[in-house]
Coordinates of C-alpha atoms in Angstrom, one line a residue:
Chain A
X1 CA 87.1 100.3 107.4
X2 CA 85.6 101.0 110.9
X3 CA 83.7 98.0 111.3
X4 CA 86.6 95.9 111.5
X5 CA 88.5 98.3 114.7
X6 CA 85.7 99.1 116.4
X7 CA 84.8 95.7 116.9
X8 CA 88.1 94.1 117.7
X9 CA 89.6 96.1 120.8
X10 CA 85.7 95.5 122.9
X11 CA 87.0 92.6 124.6
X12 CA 90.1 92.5 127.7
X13 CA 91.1 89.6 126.2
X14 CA 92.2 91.1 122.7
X15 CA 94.0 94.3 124.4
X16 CA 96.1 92.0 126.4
X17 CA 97.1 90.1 123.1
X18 CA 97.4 93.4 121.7
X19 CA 100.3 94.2 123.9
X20 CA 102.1 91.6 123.0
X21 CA 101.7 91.7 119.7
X22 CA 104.8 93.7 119.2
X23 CA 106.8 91.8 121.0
X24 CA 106.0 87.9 119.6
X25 CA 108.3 89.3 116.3
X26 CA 111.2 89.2 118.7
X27 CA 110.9 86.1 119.9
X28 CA 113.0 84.0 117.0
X29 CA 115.5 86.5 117.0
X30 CA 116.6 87.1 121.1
X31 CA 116.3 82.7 121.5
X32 CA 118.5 82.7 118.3
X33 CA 121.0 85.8 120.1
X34 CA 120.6 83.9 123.3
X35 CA 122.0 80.5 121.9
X36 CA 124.5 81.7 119.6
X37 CA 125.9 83.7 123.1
X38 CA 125.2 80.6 125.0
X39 CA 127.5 78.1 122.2
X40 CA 130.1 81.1 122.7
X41 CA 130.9 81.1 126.3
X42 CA 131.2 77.4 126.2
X43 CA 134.3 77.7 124.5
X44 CA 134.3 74.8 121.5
X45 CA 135.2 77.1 119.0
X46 CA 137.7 80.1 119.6
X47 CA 136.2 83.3 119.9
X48 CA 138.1 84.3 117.1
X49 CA 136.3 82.4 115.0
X50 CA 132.8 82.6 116.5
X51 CA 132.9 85.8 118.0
X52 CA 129.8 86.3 120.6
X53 CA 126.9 88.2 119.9
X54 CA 128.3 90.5 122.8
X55 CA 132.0 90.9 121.1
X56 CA 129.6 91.6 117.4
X57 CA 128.0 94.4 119.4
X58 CA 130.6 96.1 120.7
X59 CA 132.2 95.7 117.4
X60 CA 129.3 97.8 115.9
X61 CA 129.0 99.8 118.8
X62 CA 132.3 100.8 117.8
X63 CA 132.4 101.0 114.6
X64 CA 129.5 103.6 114.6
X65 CA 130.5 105.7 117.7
X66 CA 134.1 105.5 118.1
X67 CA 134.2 104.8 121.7
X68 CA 137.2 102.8 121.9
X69 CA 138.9 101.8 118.5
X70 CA 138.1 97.8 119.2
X71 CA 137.4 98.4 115.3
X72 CA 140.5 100.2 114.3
X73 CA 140.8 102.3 111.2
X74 CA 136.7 101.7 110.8
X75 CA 135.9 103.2 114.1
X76 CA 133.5 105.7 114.4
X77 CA 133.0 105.4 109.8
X78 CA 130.4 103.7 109.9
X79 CA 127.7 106.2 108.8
X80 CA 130.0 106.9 105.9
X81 CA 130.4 103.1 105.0
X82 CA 126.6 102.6 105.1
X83 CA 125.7 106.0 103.6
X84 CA 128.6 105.2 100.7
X85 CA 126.8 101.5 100.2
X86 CA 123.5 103.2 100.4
X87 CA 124.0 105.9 97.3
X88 CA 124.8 102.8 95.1
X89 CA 122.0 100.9 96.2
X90 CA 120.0 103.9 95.6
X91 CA 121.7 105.1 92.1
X92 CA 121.8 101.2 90.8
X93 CA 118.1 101.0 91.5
X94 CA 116.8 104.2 90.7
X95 CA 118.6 103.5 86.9
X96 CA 116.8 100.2 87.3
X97 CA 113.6 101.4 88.1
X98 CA 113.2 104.3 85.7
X99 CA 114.5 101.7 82.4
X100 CA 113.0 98.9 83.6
X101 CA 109.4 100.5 84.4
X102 CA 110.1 102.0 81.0
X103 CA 110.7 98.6 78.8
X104 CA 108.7 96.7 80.7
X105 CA 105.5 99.0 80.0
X106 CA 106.8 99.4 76.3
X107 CA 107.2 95.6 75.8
X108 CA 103.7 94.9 77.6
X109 CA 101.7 97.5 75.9
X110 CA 103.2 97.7 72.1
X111 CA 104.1 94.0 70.1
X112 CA 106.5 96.1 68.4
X113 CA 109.0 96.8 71.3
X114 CA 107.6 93.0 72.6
X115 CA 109.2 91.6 68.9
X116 CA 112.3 93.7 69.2
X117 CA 113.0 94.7 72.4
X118 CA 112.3 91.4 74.2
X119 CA 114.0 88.5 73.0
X120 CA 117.5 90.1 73.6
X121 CA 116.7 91.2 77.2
X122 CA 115.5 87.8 77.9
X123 CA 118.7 86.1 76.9
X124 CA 120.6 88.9 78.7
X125 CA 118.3 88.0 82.1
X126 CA 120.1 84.6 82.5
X127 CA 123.4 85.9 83.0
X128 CA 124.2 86.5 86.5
X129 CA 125.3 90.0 87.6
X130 CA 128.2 88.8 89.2
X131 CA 129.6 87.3 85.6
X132 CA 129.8 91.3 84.3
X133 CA 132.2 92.0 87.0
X134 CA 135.9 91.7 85.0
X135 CA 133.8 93.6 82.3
X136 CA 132.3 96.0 84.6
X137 CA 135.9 96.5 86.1
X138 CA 137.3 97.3 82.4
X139 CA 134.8 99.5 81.7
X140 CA 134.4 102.0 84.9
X141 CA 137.4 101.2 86.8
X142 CA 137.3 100.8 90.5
X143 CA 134.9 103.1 91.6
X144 CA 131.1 104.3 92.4
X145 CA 130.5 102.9 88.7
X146 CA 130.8 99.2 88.4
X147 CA 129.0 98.7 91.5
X148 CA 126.4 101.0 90.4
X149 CA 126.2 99.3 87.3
X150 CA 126.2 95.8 88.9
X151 CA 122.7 96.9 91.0
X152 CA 121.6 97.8 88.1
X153 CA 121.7 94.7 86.4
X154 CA 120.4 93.1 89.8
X155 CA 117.3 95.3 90.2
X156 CA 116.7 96.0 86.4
X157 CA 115.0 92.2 85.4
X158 CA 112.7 91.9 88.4
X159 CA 111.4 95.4 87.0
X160 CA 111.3 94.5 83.5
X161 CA 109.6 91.1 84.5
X162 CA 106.8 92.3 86.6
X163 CA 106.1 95.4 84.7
X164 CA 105.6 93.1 81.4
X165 CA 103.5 91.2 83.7
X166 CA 101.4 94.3 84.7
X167 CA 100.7 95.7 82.0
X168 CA 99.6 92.6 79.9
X169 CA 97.3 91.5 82.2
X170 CA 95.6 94.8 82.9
X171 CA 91.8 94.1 82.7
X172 CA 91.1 94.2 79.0
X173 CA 87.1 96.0 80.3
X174 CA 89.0 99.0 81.7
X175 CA 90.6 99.5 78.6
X176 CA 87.1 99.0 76.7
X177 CA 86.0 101.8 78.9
X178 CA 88.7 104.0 78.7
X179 CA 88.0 103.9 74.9
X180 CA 84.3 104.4 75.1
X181 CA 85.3 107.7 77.8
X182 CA 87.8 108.9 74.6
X183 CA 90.9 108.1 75.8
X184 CA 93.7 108.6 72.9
X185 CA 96.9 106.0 72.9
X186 CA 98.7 108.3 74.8
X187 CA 96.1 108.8 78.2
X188 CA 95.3 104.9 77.5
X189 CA 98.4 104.5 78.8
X190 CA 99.3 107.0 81.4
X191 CA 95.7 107.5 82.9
X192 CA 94.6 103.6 82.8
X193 CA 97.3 101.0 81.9
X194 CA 100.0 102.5 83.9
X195 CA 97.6 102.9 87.2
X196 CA 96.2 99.9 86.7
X197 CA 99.6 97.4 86.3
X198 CA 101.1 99.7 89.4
X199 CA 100.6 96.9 91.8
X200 CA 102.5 94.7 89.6
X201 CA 105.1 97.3 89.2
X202 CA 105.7 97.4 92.7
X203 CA 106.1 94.4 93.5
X204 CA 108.7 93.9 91.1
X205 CA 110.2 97.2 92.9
X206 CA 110.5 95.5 96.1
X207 CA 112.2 92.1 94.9
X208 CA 114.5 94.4 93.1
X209 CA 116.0 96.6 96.5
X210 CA 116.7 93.0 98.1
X211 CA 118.5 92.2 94.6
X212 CA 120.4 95.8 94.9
X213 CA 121.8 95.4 98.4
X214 CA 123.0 91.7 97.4
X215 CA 125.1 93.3 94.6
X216 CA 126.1 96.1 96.5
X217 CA 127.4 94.4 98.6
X218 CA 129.5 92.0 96.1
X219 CA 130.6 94.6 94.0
X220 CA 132.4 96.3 97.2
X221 CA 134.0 92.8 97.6
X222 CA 135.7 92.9 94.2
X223 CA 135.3 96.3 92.6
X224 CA 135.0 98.8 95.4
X225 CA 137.2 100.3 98.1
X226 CA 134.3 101.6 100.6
X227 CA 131.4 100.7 102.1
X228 CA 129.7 98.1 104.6
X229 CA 130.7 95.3 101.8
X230 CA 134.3 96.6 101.7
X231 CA 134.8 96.8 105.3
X232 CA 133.3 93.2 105.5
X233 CA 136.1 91.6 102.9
X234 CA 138.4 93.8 104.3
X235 CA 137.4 92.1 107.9
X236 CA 137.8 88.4 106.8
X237 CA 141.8 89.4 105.5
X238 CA 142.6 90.7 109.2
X239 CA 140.6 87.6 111.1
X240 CA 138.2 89.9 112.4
X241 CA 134.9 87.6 112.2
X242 CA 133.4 90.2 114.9
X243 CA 133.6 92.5 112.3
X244 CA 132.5 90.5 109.6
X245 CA 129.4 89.8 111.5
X246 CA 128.8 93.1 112.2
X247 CA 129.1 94.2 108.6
X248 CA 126.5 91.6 107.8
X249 CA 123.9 92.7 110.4
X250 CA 123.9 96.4 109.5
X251 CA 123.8 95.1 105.8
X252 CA 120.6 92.9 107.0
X253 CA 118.8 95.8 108.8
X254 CA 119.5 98.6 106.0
X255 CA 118.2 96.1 103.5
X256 CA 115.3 95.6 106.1
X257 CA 114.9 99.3 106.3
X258 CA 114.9 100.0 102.7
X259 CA 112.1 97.6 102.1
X260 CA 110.1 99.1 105.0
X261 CA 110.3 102.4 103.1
X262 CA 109.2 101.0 99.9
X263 CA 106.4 99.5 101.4
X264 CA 105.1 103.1 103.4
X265 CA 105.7 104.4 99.9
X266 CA 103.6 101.5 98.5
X267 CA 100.9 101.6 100.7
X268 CA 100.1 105.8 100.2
X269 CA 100.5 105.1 96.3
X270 CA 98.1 102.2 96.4
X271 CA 95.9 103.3 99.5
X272 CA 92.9 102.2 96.4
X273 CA 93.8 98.4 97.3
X274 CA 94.2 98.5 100.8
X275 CA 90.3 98.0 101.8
X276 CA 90.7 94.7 99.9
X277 CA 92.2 92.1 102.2
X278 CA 91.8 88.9 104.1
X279 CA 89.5 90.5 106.2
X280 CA 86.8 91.8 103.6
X281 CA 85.6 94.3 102.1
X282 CA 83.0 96.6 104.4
X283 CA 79.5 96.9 103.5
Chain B
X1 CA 66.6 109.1 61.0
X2 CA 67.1 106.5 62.8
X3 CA 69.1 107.0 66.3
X4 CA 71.1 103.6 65.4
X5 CA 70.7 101.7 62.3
X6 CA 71.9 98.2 61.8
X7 CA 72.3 96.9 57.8
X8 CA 72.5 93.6 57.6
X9 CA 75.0 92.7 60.5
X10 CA 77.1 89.5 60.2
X11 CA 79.1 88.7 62.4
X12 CA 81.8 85.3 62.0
X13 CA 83.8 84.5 64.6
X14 CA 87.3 82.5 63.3
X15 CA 88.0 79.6 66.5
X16 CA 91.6 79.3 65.1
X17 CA 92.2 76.0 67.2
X18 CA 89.8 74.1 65.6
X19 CA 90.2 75.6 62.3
X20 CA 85.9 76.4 61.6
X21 CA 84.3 79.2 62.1
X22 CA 81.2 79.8 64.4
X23 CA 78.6 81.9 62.8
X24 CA 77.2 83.9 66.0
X25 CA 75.0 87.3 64.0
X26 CA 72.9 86.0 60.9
X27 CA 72.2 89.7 58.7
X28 CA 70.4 91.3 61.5
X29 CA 68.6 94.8 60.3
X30 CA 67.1 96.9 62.8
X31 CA 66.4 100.3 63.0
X32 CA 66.3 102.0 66.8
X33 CA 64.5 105.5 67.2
X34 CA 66.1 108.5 69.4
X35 CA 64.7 108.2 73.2
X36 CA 63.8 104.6 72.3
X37 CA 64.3 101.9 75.5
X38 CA 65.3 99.1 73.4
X39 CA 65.8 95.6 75.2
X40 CA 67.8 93.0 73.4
X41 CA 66.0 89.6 74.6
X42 CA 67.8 86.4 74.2
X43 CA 69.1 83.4 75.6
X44 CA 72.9 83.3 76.6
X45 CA 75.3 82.7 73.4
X46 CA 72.6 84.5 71.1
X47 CA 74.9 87.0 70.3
X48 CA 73.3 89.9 71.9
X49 CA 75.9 91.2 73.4
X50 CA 78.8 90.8 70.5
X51 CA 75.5 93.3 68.6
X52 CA 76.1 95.3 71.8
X53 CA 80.0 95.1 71.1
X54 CA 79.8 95.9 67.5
X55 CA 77.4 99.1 68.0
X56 CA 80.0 100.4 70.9
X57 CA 83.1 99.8 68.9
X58 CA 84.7 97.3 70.4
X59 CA 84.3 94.4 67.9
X60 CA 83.6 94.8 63.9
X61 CA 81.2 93.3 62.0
X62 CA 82.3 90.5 59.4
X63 CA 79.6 92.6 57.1
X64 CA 77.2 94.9 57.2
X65 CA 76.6 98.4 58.3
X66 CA 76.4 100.0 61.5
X67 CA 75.3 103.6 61.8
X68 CA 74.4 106.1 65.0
X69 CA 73.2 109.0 64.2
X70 CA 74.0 108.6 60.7
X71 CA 77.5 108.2 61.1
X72 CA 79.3 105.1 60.4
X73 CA 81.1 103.1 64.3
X74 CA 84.5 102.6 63.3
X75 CA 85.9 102.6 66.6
X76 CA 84.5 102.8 70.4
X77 CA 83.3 106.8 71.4
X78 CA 81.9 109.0 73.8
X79 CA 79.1 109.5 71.8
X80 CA 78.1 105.7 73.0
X81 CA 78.1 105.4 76.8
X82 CA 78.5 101.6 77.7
X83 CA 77.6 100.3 80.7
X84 CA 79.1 96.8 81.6
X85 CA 78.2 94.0 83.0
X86 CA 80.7 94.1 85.9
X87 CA 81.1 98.1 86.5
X88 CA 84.6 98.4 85.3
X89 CA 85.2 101.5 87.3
X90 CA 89.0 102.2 87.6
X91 CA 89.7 101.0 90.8
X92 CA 92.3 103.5 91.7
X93 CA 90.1 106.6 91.6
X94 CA 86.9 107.3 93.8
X95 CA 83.5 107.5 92.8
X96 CA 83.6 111.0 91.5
X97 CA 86.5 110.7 90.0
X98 CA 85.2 107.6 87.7
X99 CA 82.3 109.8 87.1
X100 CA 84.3 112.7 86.1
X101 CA 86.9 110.3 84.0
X102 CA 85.4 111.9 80.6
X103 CA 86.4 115.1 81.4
X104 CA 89.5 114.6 82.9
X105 CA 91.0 112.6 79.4
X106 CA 89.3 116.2 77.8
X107 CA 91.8 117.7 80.1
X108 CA 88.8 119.5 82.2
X109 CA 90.4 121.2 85.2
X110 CA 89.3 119.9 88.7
X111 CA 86.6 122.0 90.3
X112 CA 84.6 122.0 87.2
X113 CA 85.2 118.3 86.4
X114 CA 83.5 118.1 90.4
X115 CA 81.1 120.7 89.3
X116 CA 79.6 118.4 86.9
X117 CA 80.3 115.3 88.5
X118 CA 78.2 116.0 91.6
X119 CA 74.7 116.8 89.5
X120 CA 75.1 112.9 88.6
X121 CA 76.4 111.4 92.3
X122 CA 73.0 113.3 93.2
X123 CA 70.6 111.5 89.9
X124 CA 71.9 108.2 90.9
X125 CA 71.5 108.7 94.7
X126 CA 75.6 108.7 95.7
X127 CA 75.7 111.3 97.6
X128 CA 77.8 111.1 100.8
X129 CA 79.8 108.5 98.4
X130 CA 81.8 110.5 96.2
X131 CA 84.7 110.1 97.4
X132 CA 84.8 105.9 98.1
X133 CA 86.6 104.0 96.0
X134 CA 85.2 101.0 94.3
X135 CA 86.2 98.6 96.9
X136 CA 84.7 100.3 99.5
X137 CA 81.1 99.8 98.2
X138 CA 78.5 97.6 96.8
X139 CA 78.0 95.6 93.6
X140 CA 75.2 98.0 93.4
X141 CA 76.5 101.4 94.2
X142 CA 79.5 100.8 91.6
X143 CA 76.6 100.2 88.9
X144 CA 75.3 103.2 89.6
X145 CA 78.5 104.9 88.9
X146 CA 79.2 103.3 86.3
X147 CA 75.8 104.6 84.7
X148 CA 76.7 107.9 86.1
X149 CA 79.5 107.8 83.9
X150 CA 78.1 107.2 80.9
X151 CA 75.4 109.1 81.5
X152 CA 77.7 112.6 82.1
X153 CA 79.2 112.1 78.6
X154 CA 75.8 112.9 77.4
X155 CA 76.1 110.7 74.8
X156 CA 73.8 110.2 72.1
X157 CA 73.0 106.4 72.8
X158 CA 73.4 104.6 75.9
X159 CA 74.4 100.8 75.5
X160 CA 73.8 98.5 78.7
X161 CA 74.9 95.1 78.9
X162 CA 73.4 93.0 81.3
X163 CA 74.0 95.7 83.8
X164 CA 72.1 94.2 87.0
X165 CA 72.8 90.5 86.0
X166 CA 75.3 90.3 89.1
X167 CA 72.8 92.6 91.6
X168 CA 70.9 90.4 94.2
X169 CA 67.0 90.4 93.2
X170 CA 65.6 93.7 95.6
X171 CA 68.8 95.7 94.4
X172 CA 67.7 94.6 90.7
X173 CA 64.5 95.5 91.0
X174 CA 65.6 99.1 92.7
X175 CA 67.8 99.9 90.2
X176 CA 65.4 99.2 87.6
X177 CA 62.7 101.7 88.5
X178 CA 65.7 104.4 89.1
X179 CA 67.1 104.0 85.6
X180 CA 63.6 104.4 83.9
X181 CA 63.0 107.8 86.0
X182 CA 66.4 108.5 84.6
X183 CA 65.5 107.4 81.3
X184 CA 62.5 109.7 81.4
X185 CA 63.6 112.7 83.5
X186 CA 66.8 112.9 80.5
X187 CA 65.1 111.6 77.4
X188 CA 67.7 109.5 75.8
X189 CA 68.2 106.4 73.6
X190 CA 68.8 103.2 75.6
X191 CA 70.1 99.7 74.4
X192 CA 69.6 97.3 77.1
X193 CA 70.7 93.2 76.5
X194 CA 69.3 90.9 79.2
X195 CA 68.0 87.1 78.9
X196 CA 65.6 88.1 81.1
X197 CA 61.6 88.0 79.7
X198 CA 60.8 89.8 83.2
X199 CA 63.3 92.7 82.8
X200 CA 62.6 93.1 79.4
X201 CA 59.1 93.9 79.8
X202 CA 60.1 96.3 83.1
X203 CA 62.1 98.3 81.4
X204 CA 61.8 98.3 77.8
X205 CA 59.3 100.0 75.0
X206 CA 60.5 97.9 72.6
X207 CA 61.7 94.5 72.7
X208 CA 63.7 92.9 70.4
X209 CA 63.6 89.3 70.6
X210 CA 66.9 86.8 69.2
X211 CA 67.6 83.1 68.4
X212 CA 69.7 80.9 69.6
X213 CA 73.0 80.6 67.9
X214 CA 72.9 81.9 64.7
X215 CA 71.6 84.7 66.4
X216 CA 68.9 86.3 64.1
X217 CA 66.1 88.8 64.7
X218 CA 63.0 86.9 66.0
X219 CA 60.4 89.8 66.5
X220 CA 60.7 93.3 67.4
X221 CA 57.8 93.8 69.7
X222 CA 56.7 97.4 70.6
X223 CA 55.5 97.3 74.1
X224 CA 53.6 100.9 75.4
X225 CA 52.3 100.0 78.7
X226 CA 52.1 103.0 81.0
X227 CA 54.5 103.3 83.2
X228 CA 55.5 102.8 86.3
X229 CA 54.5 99.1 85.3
X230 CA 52.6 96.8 87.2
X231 CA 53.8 93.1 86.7
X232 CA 50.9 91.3 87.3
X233 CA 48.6 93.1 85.6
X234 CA 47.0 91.3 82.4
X235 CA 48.6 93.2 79.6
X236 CA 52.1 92.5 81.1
X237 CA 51.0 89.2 81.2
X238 CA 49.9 89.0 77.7
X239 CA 52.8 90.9 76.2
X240 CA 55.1 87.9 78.5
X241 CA 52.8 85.1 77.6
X242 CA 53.7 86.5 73.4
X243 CA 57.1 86.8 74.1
X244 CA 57.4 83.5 75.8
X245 CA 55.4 81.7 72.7
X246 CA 58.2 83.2 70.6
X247 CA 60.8 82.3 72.3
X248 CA 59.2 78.2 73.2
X249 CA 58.6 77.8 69.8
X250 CA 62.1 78.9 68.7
X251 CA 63.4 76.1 71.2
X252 CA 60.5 73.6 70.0
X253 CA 61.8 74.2 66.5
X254 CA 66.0 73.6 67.7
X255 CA 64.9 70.3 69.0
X256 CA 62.8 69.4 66.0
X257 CA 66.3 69.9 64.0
X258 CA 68.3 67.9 66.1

């Protein structure tokens, strides 16, 4: 670990790089800001329809602080539009990740659960999330529980798939030599398998909060009457694109956000991995 | 009695794909004394390490008996410490805590597990190491766990399987001398495979040599030369100049066949 830092920062050269190194990852984004502003202001399209980044961020501005009602009824709701988006996401995945951590391991560990269990999640898998909507609708109304159920389904497969995936290829030697330590069925799994098919496991975590947001956000279209998704429908009815857009961006950066926390989380859980990267292992 | 005893081992693999079967262990009997250091000697596909295998637990024998300390190898044990040919330490845990794995599973609590653990980070030379992970150190230093793990099970028999095969030559050779002071300072029964004539003869008291494919029992050769060894002395060269004989006139004999 300390060969690779102490080395690095010795020459001028690399500090000044250094400094900038933050800064290069905004690059794409402020030329992309600056041109849509630019296309704008030159007035081909009404602002109505292409709202400019400027009229987006006062929208926002707005919409979280209330300043001066550009936003209408949203003003100043934003935190409880995001935070009502954010308990689905978090409810819809949670579900997900507990039963699909759960099948997954049972269907890559046992043949049992792989010979009954599997073949009828897999042809479920095809079916997108969106299609259980009218269902989802009959079922739990308009409320919390359809969209909860809809990020469910979005988060559960990538769960299921790359938990299977973990878990079967766990190195068959580590479970020789949990065998030849004692291990019964039981620590076989929770003290070897498990550990060892966590990397797996989280990646399939990670496609599945992108997949939770997505459906979050459609089920508030259809099935919902709050949050950001809600707000952005809502938007489109009353012509206000600046809305619209802003809806979109906070969806982007809370999915962003969610994904950056998942990682920190990743990263303590599987600090074990992190010495092996690109740049070698030390010694 | 006999530490391990093997009764006429056969051993048929089924390769499904091509519908035959591949005969790899023709009835091998050998008997292997407490605090023996066995080598198993033989060229790669002899079968020397499926005998390994079927001893730990991990594979059964088509027929024949197998037997440690009297008791018949159903499944893989902690009375049989195996040490692999790539460490297989759990990657996730540091050094210690591979070392101390046996205890944990026997639900151990911590400090004790440690306790114990740190008499065998010292016997191997890790200390200042116990708490890396496997990815932070050497090919070398995770074979030393890894023997430090079998070795706190205190199991009755210790089964190595080409343990330095992937070491570069000065680490082999280092790790060679440590493991027969180990063998010595704790008096235990070692089975060592290696298709090395060199590392045979370094480490073992008893070297049991195998064909090629079927794998059979060539010779058993008991080898007593005072330790620590000196390779170019003439009895070491004797005892390799037999062992080579054997083993040429097993591959004089293959191409006579063909």
């Amino acid at each position: 670990m300390t060969s690779v830092t102490d080395v690095s920062p010795a020459r001028p050269a690399f500090r000044l790089t250094r400094a900038f190194q933050g800064l290069e990852r905004l690059v794409v984004p402020a030329l992309l800001v600056a041109g849509w502003e630019a296309f704008a202001c030159s007035g081909m399209l009404p602002p109505a329809l292409l709202p400019a980044p400027s009229a987006v961020l006062h929208a926002l501005g707005d919409w979280v602080f209330g300043f001066d009602e550009t936003t209408q009824t949203y003003s100043g709701h934003w935190l409880r539009d995001a935070l009502a988006s954010a308990l689905r996401v978090f409810g819809g995945f949670a579900l997900a990740s507990f039963f699909g951590v759960l099948a997954g391991v049972a269907i890559g560990w046992s043949r049992l659960f792989e010979k009954t269990l599997e073949p009828t999640l897999q042809m479920l898998r095809p079916i997108p999330p969106v299609s259980w909507i009218p269902l989802a609708i009959i079922w739990f109304g308009i409320a919390d529980k359809p969209a909860i159920f809809l990020v469910f389904l979005g988060a559960f497969f990538p769960v299921l798939m790359n938990s299977i995936h973990g878990v079967k290829t766990v190195d068959h030697n580590l479970v020789r030599a949990g065998a030849m330590m004692g291990a019964n069925g039981r620590q076989m799994l929770t003290d070897i398998v498990l550990p060892a098919a966590l990397p797996a496991i989280f990646a399939g975590l990670r496609i599945a909060v992108g997949s939770a947001w997505m459906l979050t956000v459609t089920a508030e279209m259809v099935a919902v009457k709050s949050g950001l998704g809600y707000v952005l429908w809502d938007s489109y009815y009353f012509l206000r694109y600046d809305i619209v857009l802003a809806a979109m961006i906070s969806i982007g950066l809370l999915g962003y956000l969610s994904d950056l926390g998942l990682k920190a989380i990743m990263a303590r859980t599987l600090r074990w991995q992190q010495t092996t990267t690109v740049q070698g292992r030390v010694g | 009695m006999a530490a391990i005893e093997l009764r006429n081992i056969v051993k048929v693999f089924s390769d499904k794909r091509r519908g035959r079967d591949l005969l790899t262990l023709d009835n091998i009997n050998l008997d292997i004394e407490a605090n023996d250091f066995v080598c198993l000697l033989g060229p790669s596909g002899c079968g020397k390490s499926t005998l390994l295998n079927i001893i730990a637990g991990f594979e059964q024998a088509t027929s024949g008996r197998t037997l440690v300390d009297g008791k018949q190898v159903e499944r893989p044990g902690s009375d049989r410490g195996v040490v692999f040919q790539q460490a297989t330490l759990m990657p996730w845990l540091t050094a210690i805590d591979n070392i101390a794995f046996h205890l944990k599973l026997k639900g151990i609590a911590k400090a004790e597990r440690y306790d114990r653990a740190m008499e065998f980070i010292e016997l191997v030379g890790l200390r200042g190491f116990e708490h890396h992970h496997p990815s932070e150190m050497s090919g070398g230093m995770n074979q030393r766990v890894g023997i430090a793990r079998a070795l706190l099970m205190n199991p009755s028999v210790i089964l190595m399987d080409e343990p330095f095969a992937a070491l570069d030559a000065q680490t082999k050779l280092e790790m060679q001398e440590e493991l027969v002071a180990i063998w010595q300072k704790r008096r235990c029964t070692i089975v060592f495979v290696t298709h090395s004539v060199d590392e045979a003869l370094v480490l073992g008291n008893k070297i049991v040599v195998m064909t090629r494919r079927p794998g059979r029992i060539r010779e058993a050769v008991n080898f007593d030369l005072p330790r620590p060894r000196d390779i170019t002395s003439p009895e070491f060269n004797d005892a390799k100049r037999h062992i080579l004989a054997l083993i040429r006139e097993e591959s004089t004999r293959l191409a006579q066949a063909s």
